[in-house]
């Protein structure tokens, strides 16, 4: 088993349940530091160093609901479809103008003939004007659509939860599509109720919905109150130190199926608080088993 130092106590975490604990940590972080209040440093970090502001297309299902699809690509819009590497350049919504913009630094910019645009400057690649990517569409559109989230916690994929996200309609070369931001999909996936339609957890004590602190207690044995306290201390530490929270993780997690998802659950909590790429922060991996997958292929 792995142990985590939580609130001055050593709390054992079974390797196979780490993901449940960290998803619940993310639930608390998103609710208290994104939905209930805004932390400027976290917002700026997510805009510049993550794909949270990028627009994602929504694929309509037979029942009229939607599932998250692929990123909206430059090749899909008439005005940008002829750009070099258009399949690999993407869009955000600029907070100032509410227009679609193409930030530099995508993989399309890495391999295009013109050099100097593969960077993390918040500038439009067409006009070179500064942009401020919007993380949320809530408040920028009155339209919402139901997005399906699958709950796998009972060992099946039979439970599907429907939660609304704010959407914007974009005219593509193949007709209109609905898009939302990756950040809005985070809120839906983690179950952060911001007053939109759908099935949302009622509180941290609601163990009937995935990713609440009470929900993770059923799998980890870590008390809901300990999970909440840990998440609050984590976010507070990151806010006051400029992102100096770190996780050391290694071989034990790699012995479980879908260990990559456990890693992602941990990394998300780091990203939400601006910790990756900071001295004293980030994901610290040991043992070297990350070499196995590329070696196999």
mmCIF file of C-alpha atoms in Angstrom:
data_model
loop_
_atom_site.group_PDB
_atom_site.id
_atom_site.type_symbol
_atom_site.label_atom_id
_atom_site.label_comp_id
_atom_site.label_asym_id
_atom_site.label_seq_id
_atom_site.Cartn_x
_atom_site.Cartn_y
_atom_site.Cartn_z
ATOM 1 C CA UNK A 1 0.000 0.000 0.000
ATOM 2 C CA UNK A 2 0.945 3.616 -0.452
ATOM 3 C CA UNK A 3 0.688 6.132 2.360
ATOM 4 C CA UNK A 4 -0.098 9.810 1.986
ATOM 5 C CA UNK A 5 0.599 12.399 4.652
ATOM 6 C CA UNK A 6 -2.744 14.101 5.102
ATOM 7 C CA UNK A 7 -3.399 16.713 7.768
ATOM 8 C CA UNK A 8 -0.468 15.538 9.954
ATOM 9 C CA UNK A 9 -1.616 11.927 9.809
ATOM 10 C CA UNK A 10 -0.400 9.050 7.691
ATOM 11 C CA UNK A 11 -3.353 7.746 5.734
ATOM 12 C CA UNK A 12 -2.948 4.421 3.897
ATOM 13 C CA UNK A 13 -4.160 4.432 0.311
ATOM 14 C CA UNK A 14 -4.573 1.166 -1.557
ATOM 15 C CA UNK A 15 -2.854 1.630 -4.923
ATOM 16 C CA UNK A 16 -5.936 0.706 -6.900
ATOM 17 C CA UNK A 17 -8.025 3.408 -5.233
ATOM 18 C CA UNK A 18 -5.644 6.371 -5.569
ATOM 19 C CA UNK A 19 -7.626 7.608 -8.556
ATOM 20 C CA UNK A 20 -10.844 7.822 -6.527
ATOM 21 C CA UNK A 21 -9.157 9.890 -3.829
ATOM 22 C CA UNK A 22 -7.553 12.306 -6.284
ATOM 23 C CA UNK A 23 -10.704 12.752 -8.350
ATOM 24 C CA UNK A 24 -12.461 13.791 -5.146
ATOM 25 C CA UNK A 25 -9.603 16.164 -4.347
ATOM 26 C CA UNK A 26 -10.152 17.683 -7.790
ATOM 27 C CA UNK A 27 -13.879 17.948 -7.065
ATOM 28 C CA UNK A 28 -13.212 20.074 -3.970
ATOM 29 C CA UNK A 29 -10.559 22.188 -5.694
ATOM 30 C CA UNK A 30 -12.828 22.991 -8.641
ATOM 31 C CA UNK A 31 -15.818 23.802 -6.457
ATOM 32 C CA UNK A 32 -14.026 26.039 -3.964
ATOM 33 C CA UNK A 33 -11.402 27.658 -6.214
ATOM 34 C CA UNK A 34 -13.206 27.895 -9.548
ATOM 35 C CA UNK A 35 -16.971 27.756 -9.022
ATOM 36 C CA UNK A 36 -17.314 29.466 -5.619
ATOM 37 C CA UNK A 37 -14.411 31.906 -6.020
ATOM 38 C CA UNK A 38 -11.740 32.704 -8.589
ATOM 39 C CA UNK A 39 -8.016 32.527 -7.840
ATOM 40 C CA UNK A 40 -6.285 34.790 -10.399
ATOM 41 C CA UNK A 41 -3.038 32.785 -10.400
ATOM 42 C CA UNK A 42 -4.901 29.539 -11.063
ATOM 43 C CA UNK A 43 -6.921 31.158 -13.848
ATOM 44 C CA UNK A 44 -3.843 32.590 -15.556
ATOM 45 C CA UNK A 45 -1.994 29.284 -15.318
ATOM 46 C CA UNK A 46 -4.872 27.278 -16.802
ATOM 47 C CA UNK A 47 -5.200 29.743 -19.694
ATOM 48 C CA UNK A 48 -1.544 29.714 -20.659
ATOM 49 C CA UNK A 49 -0.197 26.292 -19.767
ATOM 50 C CA UNK A 50 -3.131 23.889 -20.273
ATOM 51 C CA UNK A 51 -5.731 23.119 -22.935
ATOM 52 C CA UNK A 52 -8.618 24.007 -20.598
ATOM 53 C CA UNK A 53 -9.736 26.948 -22.761
ATOM 54 C CA UNK A 54 -9.669 25.043 -26.053
ATOM 55 C CA UNK A 55 -13.000 24.428 -27.766
ATOM 56 C CA UNK A 56 -14.255 20.853 -27.961
ATOM 57 C CA UNK A 57 -16.957 19.693 -30.373
ATOM 58 C CA UNK A 58 -19.958 17.804 -29.002
ATOM 59 C CA UNK A 59 -21.140 14.671 -30.787
ATOM 60 C CA UNK A 60 -24.927 14.195 -30.812
ATOM 61 C CA UNK A 61 -26.174 10.805 -29.617
ATOM 62 C CA UNK A 62 -29.237 8.883 -30.769
ATOM 63 C CA UNK A 63 -31.137 9.912 -27.627
ATOM 64 C CA UNK A 64 -30.605 13.621 -28.295
ATOM 65 C CA UNK A 65 -27.875 14.029 -25.699
ATOM 66 C CA UNK A 66 -24.216 14.714 -26.475
ATOM 67 C CA UNK A 67 -20.795 13.267 -25.798
ATOM 68 C CA UNK A 68 -17.503 15.134 -25.803
ATOM 69 C CA UNK A 69 -15.867 14.817 -29.214
ATOM 70 C CA UNK A 70 -12.623 16.146 -30.676
ATOM 71 C CA UNK A 71 -11.080 19.587 -30.455
ATOM 72 C CA UNK A 72 -12.488 22.075 -32.959
ATOM 73 C CA UNK A 73 -9.895 22.244 -35.738
ATOM 74 C CA UNK A 74 -8.910 24.993 -38.165
ATOM 75 C CA UNK A 75 -9.645 22.580 -41.036
ATOM 76 C CA UNK A 76 -13.335 22.653 -40.058
ATOM 77 C CA UNK A 77 -13.862 26.394 -40.615
ATOM 78 C CA UNK A 78 -14.062 27.975 -44.051
ATOM 79 C CA UNK A 79 -11.880 30.923 -43.053
ATOM 80 C CA UNK A 80 -9.011 28.769 -41.765
ATOM 81 C CA UNK A 81 -9.287 25.411 -43.553
ATOM 82 C CA UNK A 82 -6.457 26.217 -45.988
ATOM 83 C CA UNK A 83 -3.892 26.997 -43.305
ATOM 84 C CA UNK A 84 -0.819 24.781 -43.194
ATOM 85 C CA UNK A 85 -1.390 21.862 -40.793
ATOM 86 C CA UNK A 86 -4.987 23.018 -40.324
ATOM 87 C CA UNK A 87 -5.949 19.662 -38.805
ATOM 88 C CA UNK A 88 -3.619 20.434 -35.904
ATOM 89 C CA UNK A 89 -4.504 24.018 -35.047
ATOM 90 C CA UNK A 90 -7.271 24.781 -32.587
ATOM 91 C CA UNK A 91 -9.474 27.529 -31.171
ATOM 92 C CA UNK A 92 -10.290 29.403 -27.982
ATOM 93 C CA UNK A 93 -12.827 32.143 -27.262
ATOM 94 C CA UNK A 94 -11.218 35.485 -26.508
ATOM 95 C CA UNK A 95 -12.654 37.017 -23.322
ATOM 96 C CA UNK A 96 -12.291 40.562 -24.650
ATOM 97 C CA UNK A 97 -13.903 40.196 -28.064
ATOM 98 C CA UNK A 98 -15.907 36.967 -27.533
ATOM 99 C CA UNK A 99 -14.562 35.856 -30.925
ATOM 100 C CA UNK A 100 -12.829 32.612 -31.893
ATOM 101 C CA UNK A 101 -9.045 32.945 -31.907
ATOM 102 C CA UNK A 102 -6.165 30.590 -32.681
ATOM 103 C CA UNK A 103 -3.435 30.638 -30.052
ATOM 104 C CA UNK A 104 0.120 29.818 -31.002
ATOM 105 C CA UNK A 105 1.894 26.765 -29.661
ATOM 106 C CA UNK A 106 -0.226 23.904 -31.027
ATOM 107 C CA UNK A 107 1.353 20.915 -32.759
ATOM 108 C CA UNK A 108 0.442 22.454 -36.108
ATOM 109 C CA UNK A 109 2.721 25.381 -35.325
ATOM 110 C CA UNK A 110 5.507 23.004 -34.313
ATOM 111 C CA UNK A 111 5.724 21.451 -37.780
ATOM 112 C CA UNK A 112 4.745 24.302 -40.088
ATOM 113 C CA UNK A 113 7.288 25.894 -42.448
ATOM 114 C CA UNK A 114 7.034 29.280 -40.734
ATOM 115 C CA UNK A 115 9.085 29.199 -37.541
ATOM 116 C CA UNK A 116 8.727 31.153 -34.327
ATOM 117 C CA UNK A 117 5.074 30.365 -33.519
ATOM 118 C CA UNK A 118 5.575 27.222 -31.453
ATOM 119 C CA UNK A 119 5.444 28.996 -28.114
ATOM 120 C CA UNK A 120 3.091 29.670 -25.231
ATOM 121 C CA UNK A 121 2.546 33.351 -25.877
ATOM 122 C CA UNK A 122 -1.124 34.243 -25.613
ATOM 123 C CA UNK A 123 -1.256 35.689 -29.102
ATOM 124 C CA UNK A 124 -3.465 34.992 -32.105
ATOM 125 C CA UNK A 125 -1.442 33.208 -34.780
ATOM 126 C CA UNK A 126 -3.177 35.114 -37.595
ATOM 127 C CA UNK A 127 -3.055 38.697 -36.297
ATOM 128 C CA UNK A 128 -0.355 38.399 -33.570
ATOM 129 C CA UNK A 129 -2.690 40.352 -31.295
ATOM 130 C CA UNK A 130 -2.811 39.441 -27.602
ATOM 131 C CA UNK A 131 -5.684 37.197 -26.532
ATOM 132 C CA UNK A 132 -7.173 36.198 -23.208
ATOM 133 C CA UNK A 133 -8.690 32.724 -23.582
ATOM 134 C CA UNK A 134 -11.993 32.205 -21.783
ATOM 135 C CA UNK A 135 -11.971 29.112 -19.588
ATOM 136 C CA UNK A 136 -15.759 29.079 -19.180
ATOM 137 C CA UNK A 137 -18.649 29.736 -21.531
ATOM 138 C CA UNK A 138 -21.046 30.184 -18.617
ATOM 139 C CA UNK A 139 -22.141 33.824 -18.700
ATOM 140 C CA UNK A 140 -21.106 34.133 -22.348
ATOM 141 C CA UNK A 141 -23.986 32.132 -23.794
ATOM 142 C CA UNK A 142 -27.524 31.329 -22.742
ATOM 143 C CA UNK A 143 -27.533 27.996 -24.570
ATOM 144 C CA UNK A 144 -26.781 24.721 -22.793
ATOM 145 C CA UNK A 145 -26.835 21.119 -23.947
ATOM 146 C CA UNK A 146 -26.904 17.827 -22.005
ATOM 147 C CA UNK A 147 -23.602 15.974 -22.004
ATOM 148 C CA UNK A 148 -23.377 12.327 -20.995
ATOM 149 C CA UNK A 149 -20.895 11.273 -18.317
ATOM 150 C CA UNK A 150 -20.417 7.555 -17.696
ATOM 151 C CA UNK A 151 -20.067 6.363 -14.100
ATOM 152 C CA UNK A 152 -17.819 3.289 -14.049
ATOM 153 C CA UNK A 153 -17.602 2.981 -10.260
ATOM 154 C CA UNK A 154 -19.875 -0.069 -10.044
ATOM 155 C CA UNK A 155 -17.612 -1.980 -12.412
ATOM 156 C CA UNK A 156 -19.806 -1.494 -15.481
ATOM 157 C CA UNK A 157 -20.568 1.281 -17.958
ATOM 158 C CA UNK A 158 -24.320 0.985 -17.564
ATOM 159 C CA UNK A 159 -24.878 4.171 -15.550
ATOM 160 C CA UNK A 160 -24.928 7.323 -17.644
ATOM 161 C CA UNK A 161 -25.312 10.717 -15.980
ATOM 162 C CA UNK A 162 -26.656 13.697 -17.931
ATOM 163 C CA UNK A 163 -25.308 17.161 -17.085
ATOM 164 C CA UNK A 164 -25.769 20.381 -19.014
ATOM 165 C CA UNK A 165 -22.837 22.493 -20.169
ATOM 166 C CA UNK A 166 -22.889 25.961 -21.770
ATOM 167 C CA UNK A 167 -22.397 25.710 -25.536
ATOM 168 C CA UNK A 168 -21.776 27.874 -28.549
ATOM 169 C CA UNK A 169 -22.815 26.994 -32.094
ATOM 170 C CA UNK A 170 -20.093 27.220 -34.735
ATOM 171 C CA UNK A 171 -20.665 27.030 -38.470
ATOM 172 C CA UNK A 172 -18.253 24.517 -40.012
ATOM 173 C CA UNK A 173 -17.696 23.369 -43.585
ATOM 174 C CA UNK A 174 -19.899 20.381 -42.734
ATOM 175 C CA UNK A 175 -22.664 22.371 -41.062
ATOM 176 C CA UNK A 176 -23.275 23.777 -37.570
ATOM 177 C CA UNK A 177 -21.793 22.081 -34.501
ATOM 178 C CA UNK A 178 -22.017 22.786 -30.796
ATOM 179 C CA UNK A 179 -18.772 23.433 -28.933
ATOM 180 C CA UNK A 180 -17.802 24.009 -25.338
ATOM 181 C CA UNK A 181 -14.477 24.438 -23.551
ATOM 182 C CA UNK A 182 -12.434 21.654 -22.007
ATOM 183 C CA UNK A 183 -12.892 23.494 -18.694
ATOM 184 C CA UNK A 184 -16.663 23.231 -18.950
ATOM 185 C CA UNK A 185 -16.256 19.494 -19.528
ATOM 186 C CA UNK A 186 -14.087 19.311 -16.410
ATOM 187 C CA UNK A 187 -16.947 20.801 -14.399
ATOM 188 C CA UNK A 188 -19.337 18.241 -15.885
ATOM 189 C CA UNK A 189 -17.015 15.283 -15.363
ATOM 190 C CA UNK A 190 -16.134 16.173 -11.768
ATOM 191 C CA UNK A 191 -19.750 17.007 -10.916
ATOM 192 C CA UNK A 192 -19.476 20.707 -10.057
ATOM 193 C CA UNK A 193 -22.978 22.145 -9.760
ATOM 194 C CA UNK A 194 -23.075 25.752 -11.001
ATOM 195 C CA UNK A 195 -26.829 25.980 -11.319
ATOM 196 C CA UNK A 196 -27.177 24.235 -14.674
ATOM 197 C CA UNK A 197 -29.666 21.497 -15.512
ATOM 198 C CA UNK A 198 -28.823 17.864 -14.920
ATOM 199 C CA UNK A 199 -27.861 15.335 -12.250
ATOM 200 C CA UNK A 200 -25.406 16.944 -9.836
ATOM 201 C CA UNK A 201 -24.132 16.021 -6.366
ATOM 202 C CA UNK A 202 -26.069 17.819 -3.648
ATOM 203 C CA UNK A 203 -23.071 18.186 -1.325
ATOM 204 C CA UNK A 204 -19.726 16.669 -0.384
ATOM 205 C CA UNK A 205 -21.708 14.100 1.616
ATOM 206 C CA UNK A 206 -23.638 12.833 -1.414
ATOM 207 C CA UNK A 207 -22.129 9.407 -2.081
ATOM 208 C CA UNK A 208 -24.598 8.574 -4.861
ATOM 209 C CA UNK A 209 -22.697 10.710 -7.393
ATOM 210 C CA UNK A 210 -19.106 10.017 -8.487
ATOM 211 C CA UNK A 211 -16.129 12.025 -7.290
ATOM 212 C CA UNK A 212 -17.538 13.575 -4.121
ATOM 213 C CA UNK A 213 -15.485 13.140 -0.921
ATOM 214 C CA UNK A 214 -18.177 10.826 0.473
ATOM 215 C CA UNK A 215 -18.139 8.775 -2.727
ATOM 216 C CA UNK A 216 -14.390 8.144 -2.525
ATOM 217 C CA UNK A 217 -14.659 7.020 1.091
ATOM 218 C CA UNK A 218 -16.515 3.894 -0.066
ATOM 219 C CA UNK A 219 -13.462 2.829 -2.098
ATOM 220 C CA UNK A 220 -10.474 4.182 -0.166
ATOM 221 C CA UNK A 221 -11.502 4.091 3.475
ATOM 222 C CA UNK A 222 -10.242 7.680 3.805
ATOM 223 C CA UNK A 223 -12.811 9.724 5.700
ATOM 224 C CA UNK A 224 -14.680 12.284 3.622
ATOM 225 C CA UNK A 225 -13.640 15.044 6.038
ATOM 226 C CA UNK A 226 -9.963 14.119 5.621
ATOM 227 C CA UNK A 227 -10.269 14.286 1.822
ATOM 228 C CA UNK A 228 -11.918 17.728 2.025
ATOM 229 C CA UNK A 229 -9.302 19.014 4.464
ATOM 230 C CA UNK A 230 -6.462 17.711 2.309
ATOM 231 C CA UNK A 231 -7.870 19.361 -0.831
ATOM 232 C CA UNK A 232 -8.307 22.679 0.965
ATOM 233 C CA UNK A 233 -4.765 22.597 2.368
ATOM 234 C CA UNK A 234 -3.432 21.625 -1.049
ATOM 235 C CA UNK A 235 -5.112 24.535 -2.830
ATOM 236 C CA UNK A 236 -4.265 27.004 -0.062
ATOM 237 C CA UNK A 237 -0.610 25.957 -0.101
ATOM 238 C CA UNK A 238 -0.434 26.303 -3.883
ATOM 239 C CA UNK A 239 -2.092 29.722 -3.784
ATOM 240 C CA UNK A 240 0.257 31.107 -1.120
ATOM 241 C CA UNK A 241 3.486 29.546 -2.441
ATOM 242 C CA UNK A 242 3.013 29.970 -6.167
ATOM 243 C CA UNK A 243 2.370 26.294 -6.876
ATOM 244 C CA UNK A 244 4.728 24.449 -4.540
ATOM 245 C CA UNK A 245 2.694 21.253 -4.196
ATOM 246 C CA UNK A 246 4.199 18.027 -5.474
ATOM 247 C CA UNK A 247 3.346 14.336 -5.726
ATOM 248 C CA UNK A 248 5.846 11.476 -5.710
ATOM 249 C CA UNK A 249 4.420 8.469 -7.502
ATOM 250 C CA UNK A 250 5.840 5.315 -9.026
ATOM 251 C CA UNK A 251 5.829 1.579 -9.477
ATOM 252 C CA UNK A 252 2.897 0.612 -7.263
ATOM 253 C CA UNK A 253 0.310 2.467 -9.345
ATOM 254 C CA UNK A 254 1.753 0.956 -12.511
ATOM 255 C CA UNK A 255 0.698 -2.512 -11.348
ATOM 256 C CA UNK A 256 -2.969 -1.630 -11.857
ATOM 257 C CA UNK A 257 -5.087 -1.561 -14.992
ATOM 258 C CA UNK A 258 -5.728 1.953 -16.299
ATOM 259 C CA UNK A 259 -2.860 3.288 -14.201
ATOM 260 C CA UNK A 260 -2.592 6.154 -16.698
ATOM 261 C CA UNK A 261 -5.977 7.406 -15.477
ATOM 262 C CA UNK A 262 -4.715 7.381 -11.886
ATOM 263 C CA UNK A 263 -1.776 9.506 -13.051
ATOM 264 C CA UNK A 264 -4.156 11.868 -14.836
ATOM 265 C CA UNK A 265 -6.306 12.275 -11.719
ATOM 266 C CA UNK A 266 -3.194 13.295 -9.782
ATOM 267 C CA UNK A 267 -1.878 15.568 -12.530
ATOM 268 C CA UNK A 268 -5.230 17.368 -12.834
ATOM 269 C CA UNK A 269 -5.104 18.401 -9.177
ATOM 270 C CA UNK A 270 -1.624 19.777 -9.828
ATOM 271 C CA UNK A 271 -2.737 21.642 -12.946
ATOM 272 C CA UNK A 272 -5.828 23.144 -11.302
ATOM 273 C CA UNK A 273 -3.511 24.809 -8.777
ATOM 274 C CA UNK A 274 -0.714 25.830 -11.143
ATOM 275 C CA UNK A 275 1.905 23.435 -9.770
ATOM 276 C CA UNK A 276 3.459 21.735 -12.810
ATOM 277 C CA UNK A 277 6.683 23.376 -13.980
ATOM 278 C CA UNK A 278 7.236 25.158 -10.656
ATOM 279 C CA UNK A 279 10.241 24.720 -8.384
ATOM 280 C CA UNK A 280 9.015 22.654 -5.467
ATOM 281 C CA UNK A 281 5.939 21.498 -7.360
ATOM 282 C CA UNK A 282 4.784 19.033 -9.981
ATOM 283 C CA UNK A 283 4.586 15.301 -10.560
ATOM 284 C CA UNK A 284 7.703 13.424 -9.526
ATOM 285 C CA UNK A 285 7.839 9.983 -11.086
ATOM 286 C CA UNK A 286 10.354 7.321 -10.128
ATOM 287 C CA UNK A 287 11.344 3.757 -11.109
ATOM 288 C CA UNK A 288 11.327 4.280 -14.892
ATOM 289 C CA UNK A 289 8.348 2.183 -15.900
ATOM 290 C CA UNK A 290 7.099 4.964 -18.140
ATOM 291 C CA UNK A 291 9.564 3.552 -20.698
ATOM 292 C CA UNK A 292 7.660 0.297 -21.135
ATOM 293 C CA UNK A 293 4.868 1.435 -23.452
ATOM 294 C CA UNK A 294 7.041 3.152 -26.110
ATOM 295 C CA UNK A 295 9.561 0.311 -25.872
ATOM 296 C CA UNK A 296 6.851 -2.259 -26.604
ATOM 297 C CA UNK A 297 5.590 -0.463 -29.700
#
